[in-house]
Amino acid sequence: MLALIKDSVGRGGKNHKPDVWIVQFMLNRCGLELPQGLKEDGACGGKTIGAVVAFQRLHCKVVDGRIDPNGATLSKLLQRVKATLVGNLRSIPVLGVSPLWLPMLLKLVQYLKSVDTKASASGEAGNLRGNAEFRLLVATVYGEAANSSETAWKSVAYVMKNRVGKREWTRYKSVSDIIKNTGFDAHTQRNGPYVTAEKYLQENGAQAGKNARIERMIEVLTPVYLGSEADVTGGAVLYYSPKAQAALHKTNPKMWPAGAVLRGGQGAARRQMQQEQRLQRRRCGLRQGAAG
Amino acid sequence: MLLGDLPATPTVQPLGPLLLEIKASCGSPCSASAFYERRTRKMSELFADVILVAADIGQVVYAKDGKLVYSPMFGAARATPLQTKKPLAETASVVSAVVSAAFVKPSSIKLTYLSGPEFQEVSETIALSASN
């Protein structure tokens, strides 16, 4: 297989435009907290180098602001991108990519198909506590569903991941973007359980603490975040609490109908999603089930 | 207090010195909000998926029957559809089609929303009807 990038990217690198674009594309989708995201233009400036450094601080032993064609940083970056993309290459937002960069994107997809996230999952799990996006995910799931079942925890997390780059959420490139912008009230309203979990995760850093429920949630959500297990929701992008819906239905049956809350019905949303997934697979040259 | 019947813990947010929003999550995106006016001790009806509140003119913009509507916050709800020039994109939940919303004048809203099958972003200023 051809090298993913021909030359080094970043501080002191050759910084060929196609190589830089691939790195920028991956840095925007590796779970890194980048407030405004990187502009994917193939030009390597201070922001791109800064993002490489930030990524290396979290995941690599050497922090030099550079990514080499066969280096450890590139390998880690590929693993993180595949994990962040739900272990599902179909969620790559092909439609939003300029035709200029499509050959690079196709090359990247080929590479990602060969990355084994399961092999990396056990090794990375210990480091996830230091990952700002993972902490945000755990705190938000705790805020949304602390007292629900473990399956409910996973479902909420999968809904977050499944939205990345899809349908009306196309412009959001990471789980962090989704949590902050697409209606997760536990985070936006900072409810009690969310604040409890956020504080707990900050105080304990990379170490395990004494809150058994949060510790169990970290354990349950780690493979979800890394994309190393099958999606229990089958690709869901919405969730609602049946108990809350039932209670609201009693107060105002017209405003809160019993059961589904989706405009056009769940069937319409599902059909639209399946159609888009088929289109994306065709454009990526991927077959169903190729990812994961 | 109906919100007290919900399984999720409601949050209380001040929206100014005299107004509180009590909001409970029922999923994502799914929420129910009620408003409490401290001076008059009035409690509003429940509103679904509130996207914008104008405390000074007592208006609330929210989702109803798959459409965006606005209504006075207190008293009998008179939901008036928010008319956009282009149709909102067919999103799974109507509030997902809204990118941002803000009051720009006492009776106008700047709404940025997604429209069409490609989810194109559109911004426009919409005047609220004088009757409300």
Coordinates of C-alpha atoms in Angstrom, one line a residue:
Chain A
M1 CA 0.0 0.0 0.0
L2 CA 1.2 3.5 -0.8
A3 CA 2.3 5.7 2.1
L4 CA -0.6 7.8 3.5
I5 CA 1.5 10.9 3.6
K6 CA 4.6 11.3 1.4
D7 CA 6.6 13.5 3.7
S8 CA 6.5 14.9 7.2
V9 CA 3.8 17.4 8.2
G10 CA 4.1 20.1 11.0
R11 CA 7.1 21.8 12.6
G12 CA 10.1 21.5 10.3
G13 CA 8.2 19.2 7.9
K14 CA 8.0 19.4 4.1
N15 CA 4.3 20.2 4.4
H16 CA 3.1 19.2 1.0
K17 CA -0.5 20.4 0.6
P18 CA -2.1 16.9 0.1
D19 CA -0.2 15.6 3.2
V20 CA -1.2 18.6 5.3
W21 CA -4.9 18.2 4.2
I22 CA -4.9 14.6 5.4
V23 CA -3.4 15.5 8.7
Q24 CA -5.9 18.4 9.2
F25 CA -8.8 16.2 8.3
M26 CA -7.7 13.6 10.8
L27 CA -7.0 16.2 13.6
N28 CA -10.5 17.5 13.2
R29 CA -11.9 14.0 13.8
C30 CA -9.7 12.4 16.4
G31 CA -11.5 13.6 19.5
L32 CA -9.2 16.5 20.2
E33 CA -10.7 19.6 21.8
L34 CA -10.3 22.2 19.0
P35 CA -12.6 25.2 19.8
Q36 CA -13.1 26.3 16.2
G37 CA -11.7 23.3 14.4
L38 CA -8.9 23.4 11.9
K39 CA -9.5 24.9 8.4
E40 CA -8.9 22.0 6.0
D41 CA -7.0 23.9 3.3
G42 CA -3.7 22.0 3.0
A43 CA -1.7 25.0 4.4
C44 CA 0.3 24.2 7.5
G45 CA 0.3 27.1 9.9
G46 CA 0.5 27.7 13.7
K47 CA -2.9 26.3 14.3
T48 CA -2.2 23.0 12.6
I49 CA 1.2 22.6 14.4
G50 CA -0.6 23.5 17.7
A51 CA -3.1 20.8 17.1
V52 CA -0.4 18.2 16.4
V53 CA 1.3 19.2 19.6
A54 CA -2.0 19.0 21.5
F55 CA -2.6 15.5 20.1
Q56 CA 0.9 14.3 20.9
R57 CA 0.6 15.6 24.5
L58 CA -2.4 13.4 25.0
H59 CA -1.4 10.3 23.1
C60 CA 2.4 10.2 22.3
K61 CA 5.6 9.9 24.1
V62 CA 7.4 12.4 21.9
V63 CA 6.0 15.9 21.5
D64 CA 7.7 17.6 18.6
G65 CA 4.8 19.1 16.6
R66 CA 5.6 16.9 13.6
I67 CA 4.0 13.9 11.9
D68 CA 6.3 11.6 9.9
P69 CA 5.1 9.1 7.2
N70 CA 5.9 6.0 9.2
G71 CA 6.0 7.6 12.7
A72 CA 4.2 6.7 15.9
T73 CA 2.1 9.9 15.9
L74 CA 0.5 9.0 12.5
S75 CA -0.2 5.5 13.7
K76 CA -1.9 6.9 16.9
L77 CA -3.8 9.5 14.9
L78 CA -5.2 6.8 12.6
Q79 CA -6.3 4.7 15.6
R80 CA -8.0 7.7 17.2
V81 CA -9.7 8.8 14.0
K82 CA -11.1 5.4 13.4
A83 CA -12.3 5.1 17.0
T84 CA -13.9 8.6 16.9
L85 CA -15.7 7.8 13.7
V86 CA -17.7 5.2 15.6
G87 CA -15.6 2.4 14.2
N88 CA -17.7 3.1 11.2
L89 CA -16.2 4.6 8.1
R90 CA -19.6 5.3 6.6
S91 CA -19.8 8.3 8.9
I92 CA -17.0 10.1 7.1
P93 CA -18.7 13.2 5.6
V94 CA -17.8 12.7 2.0
L95 CA -20.4 15.1 0.7
G96 CA -18.8 18.1 2.5
V97 CA -15.3 17.5 1.0
S98 CA -14.1 19.6 -1.9
P99 CA -13.5 17.4 -5.0
L100 CA -9.9 18.7 -4.9
W101 CA -9.2 16.6 -1.8
L102 CA -11.3 13.5 -2.7
P103 CA -8.3 11.4 -3.8
M104 CA -6.6 12.0 -0.5
L105 CA -9.9 11.1 1.3
L106 CA -10.2 7.8 -0.5
K107 CA -6.5 7.0 0.3
L108 CA -7.3 7.8 4.0
V109 CA -10.4 5.5 3.9
Q110 CA -8.2 2.6 2.6
Y111 CA -5.8 3.2 5.5
L112 CA -8.5 3.4 8.1
K113 CA -10.0 0.1 6.9
S114 CA -6.7 -1.5 7.8
V115 CA -6.5 0.0 11.3
D116 CA -7.4 -2.5 14.1
T117 CA -9.2 -0.5 16.8
K118 CA -9.7 -3.6 18.9
A119 CA -6.0 -4.1 19.2
S120 CA -5.6 -0.5 20.3
A121 CA -8.6 -0.4 22.6
S122 CA -7.1 -2.2 25.6
G123 CA -4.0 -0.2 25.5
E124 CA -5.7 3.2 25.1
A125 CA -8.5 2.6 27.7
G126 CA -6.2 3.6 30.5
N127 CA -5.4 6.9 28.8
L128 CA -9.0 7.9 28.1
R129 CA -9.5 9.5 31.5
G130 CA -7.1 12.2 30.3
N131 CA -9.1 12.7 27.1
A132 CA -11.2 15.9 27.4
E133 CA -13.7 14.6 24.9
F134 CA -14.2 11.3 26.7
R135 CA -14.6 13.1 30.0
L136 CA -17.3 15.3 28.4
L137 CA -19.0 12.3 27.0
V138 CA -19.1 10.5 30.4
A139 CA -20.3 13.6 32.3
T140 CA -23.0 14.2 29.8
V141 CA -24.2 10.6 29.8
Y142 CA -24.2 10.7 33.6
G143 CA -26.2 13.9 33.5
E144 CA -28.7 12.4 31.0
A145 CA -29.1 8.9 32.3
A146 CA -27.2 8.3 35.6
N147 CA -30.0 6.3 37.0
S148 CA -30.8 4.3 33.9
S149 CA -29.5 0.9 32.8
E150 CA -26.0 0.3 31.3
T151 CA -27.7 -0.3 27.9
A152 CA -29.3 3.2 28.2
W153 CA -25.8 4.7 28.9
K154 CA -24.5 3.0 25.8
S155 CA -27.5 4.1 23.8
V156 CA -27.1 7.8 24.7
A157 CA -23.4 7.6 23.9
Y158 CA -24.1 6.0 20.5
V159 CA -26.7 8.6 19.7
M160 CA -23.9 11.2 20.2
K161 CA -21.4 9.4 18.0
N162 CA -23.9 8.5 15.4
R163 CA -24.8 12.1 14.7
V164 CA -21.2 13.1 13.9
G165 CA -21.1 14.4 10.3
K166 CA -24.5 13.1 9.4
R167 CA -27.7 14.7 8.0
E168 CA -28.5 18.0 9.8
W169 CA -25.4 17.5 11.9
T170 CA -23.0 17.5 8.9
R171 CA -21.1 20.5 10.2
Y172 CA -20.3 18.9 13.5
K173 CA -17.0 17.0 13.2
S174 CA -16.6 15.5 16.7
V175 CA -18.6 14.1 19.6
S176 CA -17.7 17.2 21.6
D177 CA -19.3 19.4 18.9
I178 CA -22.4 17.2 19.0
I179 CA -22.7 17.3 22.8
K180 CA -22.3 21.1 22.9
N181 CA -24.6 22.0 20.0
T182 CA -27.3 19.5 19.4
G183 CA -29.5 19.4 22.4
F184 CA -28.0 17.5 25.3
D185 CA -29.6 19.4 28.2
A186 CA -27.5 17.8 30.9
H187 CA -24.5 19.6 29.4
T188 CA -26.1 22.8 28.3
Q189 CA -28.1 23.2 31.5
R190 CA -25.3 21.7 33.7
N191 CA -27.7 19.7 35.8
G192 CA -26.7 18.2 39.1
P193 CA -25.5 14.8 38.0
Y194 CA -23.5 16.3 35.1
V195 CA -21.7 18.7 37.5
T196 CA -21.0 15.8 39.9
A197 CA -19.4 13.7 37.2
E198 CA -17.5 16.6 35.7
K199 CA -16.0 17.5 39.1
Y200 CA -15.2 13.8 39.9
L201 CA -13.4 13.3 36.6
Q202 CA -11.4 16.5 36.9
E203 CA -10.4 15.7 40.5
N204 CA -9.3 12.2 39.9
G205 CA -7.4 12.9 36.7
A206 CA -5.9 9.7 35.3
Q207 CA -6.6 7.7 38.5
A208 CA -9.7 5.7 39.4
G209 CA -11.8 7.2 42.2
K210 CA -14.3 6.0 44.7
N211 CA -17.6 6.7 42.9
A212 CA -18.5 3.2 41.8
R213 CA -21.3 4.3 39.5
I214 CA -19.1 6.7 37.5
E215 CA -16.3 4.2 37.5
R216 CA -18.6 1.6 36.0
M217 CA -19.8 4.1 33.4
I218 CA -16.2 4.8 32.4
E219 CA -15.8 1.1 31.9
V220 CA -19.0 0.7 29.9
L221 CA -18.4 3.7 27.7
T222 CA -14.8 3.0 26.9
P223 CA -15.4 0.5 24.1
V224 CA -18.3 2.6 22.9
Y225 CA -16.0 5.6 22.5
L226 CA -13.2 3.6 20.9
G227 CA -15.6 1.9 18.5
S228 CA -14.4 -1.5 19.6
E229 CA -17.9 -3.1 20.0
A230 CA -21.0 -3.2 17.9
D231 CA -23.5 -0.3 18.1
V232 CA -26.4 -1.5 20.2
T233 CA -28.7 1.0 18.8
G234 CA -28.3 0.1 15.1
G235 CA -27.4 3.7 14.2
A236 CA -29.9 5.7 16.3
V237 CA -29.5 9.5 16.2
L238 CA -32.3 10.4 18.7
Y239 CA -33.4 9.1 22.0
Y240 CA -36.1 9.9 24.4
S241 CA -37.1 8.8 27.9
P242 CA -40.2 6.7 27.7
K243 CA -41.1 7.6 31.3
A244 CA -40.6 11.3 30.6
Q245 CA -42.7 11.1 27.5
A246 CA -45.5 9.3 29.3
A247 CA -45.5 11.9 32.1
L248 CA -45.6 14.7 29.5
H249 CA -48.3 13.0 27.5
K250 CA -50.5 13.1 30.6
T251 CA -50.0 16.8 30.9
N252 CA -50.6 17.7 27.3
P253 CA -51.4 14.9 24.9
K254 CA -51.4 17.2 21.9
M255 CA -48.0 18.6 22.5
W256 CA -46.4 15.3 23.6
P257 CA -48.0 12.5 21.6
A258 CA -47.7 9.0 23.1
G259 CA -44.6 7.2 21.8
A260 CA -42.6 8.6 18.9
V261 CA -41.7 12.3 18.9
L262 CA -40.1 12.4 15.4
R263 CA -41.3 14.8 12.7
G264 CA -42.5 12.7 9.8
G265 CA -42.4 9.6 12.0
Q266 CA -39.5 7.3 12.8
G267 CA -40.0 5.4 9.5
A268 CA -39.3 8.5 7.4
A269 CA -36.2 9.4 9.4
R270 CA -34.9 5.9 9.2
R271 CA -35.5 5.7 5.4
Q272 CA -33.8 9.0 4.9
M273 CA -30.8 7.9 6.9
Q274 CA -30.5 4.5 5.1
Q275 CA -30.7 6.3 1.7
E276 CA -27.8 8.7 2.8
Q277 CA -25.7 5.8 4.1
R278 CA -26.2 3.9 0.7
L279 CA -25.1 7.1 -1.1
Q280 CA -22.0 7.5 1.1
R281 CA -21.0 3.9 0.7
R282 CA -21.2 4.2 -3.1
R283 CA -19.1 7.3 -3.1
C284 CA -16.5 5.8 -0.7
G285 CA -16.4 2.5 -2.5
L286 CA -17.3 0.8 0.7
R287 CA -19.5 -2.2 1.1
Q288 CA -21.9 -2.7 3.9
G289 CA -20.1 -4.2 6.9
A290 CA -16.7 -3.2 5.7
A291 CA -16.1 -0.9 8.6
G292 CA -15.8 -1.7 12.2
Chain B
M1 CA -46.2 21.4 39.7
L2 CA -46.3 19.2 36.7
L3 CA -42.6 19.2 36.0
G4 CA -42.1 17.6 39.4
D5 CA -43.8 14.5 38.0
L6 CA -41.0 13.9 35.5
P7 CA -38.3 11.3 36.1
A8 CA -35.5 13.7 35.1
T9 CA -34.4 16.3 37.5
P10 CA -35.5 19.7 36.3
T11 CA -33.0 22.6 36.2
V12 CA -33.9 26.2 37.2
Q13 CA -32.2 29.0 35.3
P14 CA -32.8 32.7 36.0
L15 CA -33.6 34.6 32.7
G16 CA -33.4 38.0 34.4
P17 CA -34.1 39.4 37.8
L18 CA -37.8 38.4 37.8
L19 CA -38.0 35.4 35.5
L20 CA -37.1 31.8 36.0
E21 CA -37.1 28.9 33.5
I22 CA -37.7 25.5 34.9
K23 CA -36.6 23.0 32.3
A24 CA -36.6 19.2 32.2
S25 CA -35.0 17.0 29.6
C26 CA -37.0 14.1 28.1
G27 CA -34.3 12.9 25.6
S28 CA -32.3 14.5 22.9
P29 CA -33.5 16.7 21.4
C30 CA -36.5 16.8 23.8
S31 CA -37.3 19.1 26.6
A32 CA -40.2 20.7 28.5
S33 CA -40.0 24.2 30.0
A34 CA -42.2 26.3 32.2
F35 CA -41.6 29.9 33.3
Y36 CA -42.2 31.6 36.7
E37 CA -42.6 35.3 37.1
R38 CA -41.4 36.2 40.6
R39 CA -43.2 39.6 40.9
T40 CA -46.7 38.3 39.9
R41 CA -46.0 34.7 41.0
K42 CA -47.4 33.5 37.7
M43 CA -46.5 30.1 36.4
S44 CA -46.7 29.5 32.6
E45 CA -48.0 26.4 30.8
L46 CA -45.5 23.8 29.7
F47 CA -43.7 24.4 26.4
A48 CA -41.9 21.8 24.3
D49 CA -38.4 22.3 23.0
V50 CA -38.1 26.0 23.6
I51 CA -35.5 27.6 21.3
L52 CA -35.8 31.3 22.3
V53 CA -37.2 33.4 25.1
A54 CA -37.8 37.2 25.1
A55 CA -38.3 38.0 28.7
D56 CA -38.9 41.7 28.1
I57 CA -41.8 41.2 25.7
G58 CA -42.9 37.9 27.2
Q59 CA -42.7 35.8 24.1
V60 CA -41.4 32.3 23.7
V61 CA -40.5 30.4 20.5
Y62 CA -40.9 26.7 20.6
A63 CA -41.8 23.5 18.7
K64 CA -45.4 22.4 18.2
D65 CA -46.8 19.8 15.8
G66 CA -43.5 19.7 13.9
K67 CA -43.4 23.5 13.4
L68 CA -41.8 26.5 15.0
V69 CA -44.3 28.7 16.7
Y70 CA -44.3 31.6 19.1
S71 CA -46.7 32.5 21.9
P72 CA -47.1 34.8 24.8
M73 CA -45.3 33.2 27.8
F74 CA -48.1 33.7 30.3
G75 CA -51.9 33.4 29.9
A76 CA -53.7 31.3 27.4
A77 CA -51.2 30.0 24.8
R78 CA -51.8 31.5 21.3
A79 CA -49.4 29.6 19.1
T80 CA -48.6 31.5 15.9
P81 CA -46.5 29.8 13.3
L82 CA -43.1 31.3 12.6
Q83 CA -43.1 31.8 8.9
T84 CA -39.8 31.3 7.2
K85 CA -39.2 32.2 3.5
K86 CA -37.8 28.7 2.7
P87 CA -39.1 25.5 4.2
L88 CA -37.2 24.0 7.1
A89 CA -35.1 21.0 6.2
E90 CA -36.7 17.6 6.9
T91 CA -34.8 16.9 10.1
A92 CA -35.7 14.2 12.6
S93 CA -36.8 16.8 15.1
V94 CA -37.9 20.3 14.1
V95 CA -35.5 22.0 16.6
S96 CA -32.6 20.2 14.9
A97 CA -33.2 22.5 11.8
V98 CA -32.5 25.6 13.9
V99 CA -28.9 26.7 13.9
S100 CA -29.4 29.8 16.0
A101 CA -32.1 32.2 17.0
A102 CA -32.0 35.6 18.6
F103 CA -34.2 38.6 19.1
V104 CA -32.8 41.5 17.2
K105 CA -35.5 44.1 17.9
P106 CA -38.3 43.9 20.3
S107 CA -40.5 42.1 17.8
S108 CA -38.1 40.6 15.3
I109 CA -36.2 37.3 15.3
K110 CA -33.0 36.6 13.5
L111 CA -33.3 32.9 12.6
T112 CA -30.6 30.8 11.1
Y113 CA -31.9 27.5 9.9
L114 CA -31.3 24.5 7.7
S115 CA -33.3 24.2 4.5
G116 CA -33.7 21.6 1.7
P117 CA -32.3 18.1 1.3
E118 CA -28.7 19.4 1.4
F119 CA -29.3 21.1 4.7
Q120 CA -28.3 24.5 3.3
E121 CA -27.9 27.2 6.0
V122 CA -30.3 30.2 5.6
S123 CA -30.5 33.3 7.8
E124 CA -33.4 35.7 7.8
T125 CA -35.1 38.2 10.1
I126 CA -38.7 37.5 10.8
A127 CA -41.1 40.0 12.2
L128 CA -43.5 38.7 14.8
S129 CA -47.2 39.5 14.2
A130 CA -48.5 42.6 16.0
S131 CA -51.4 40.6 17.4
N132 CA -49.0 38.8 19.7

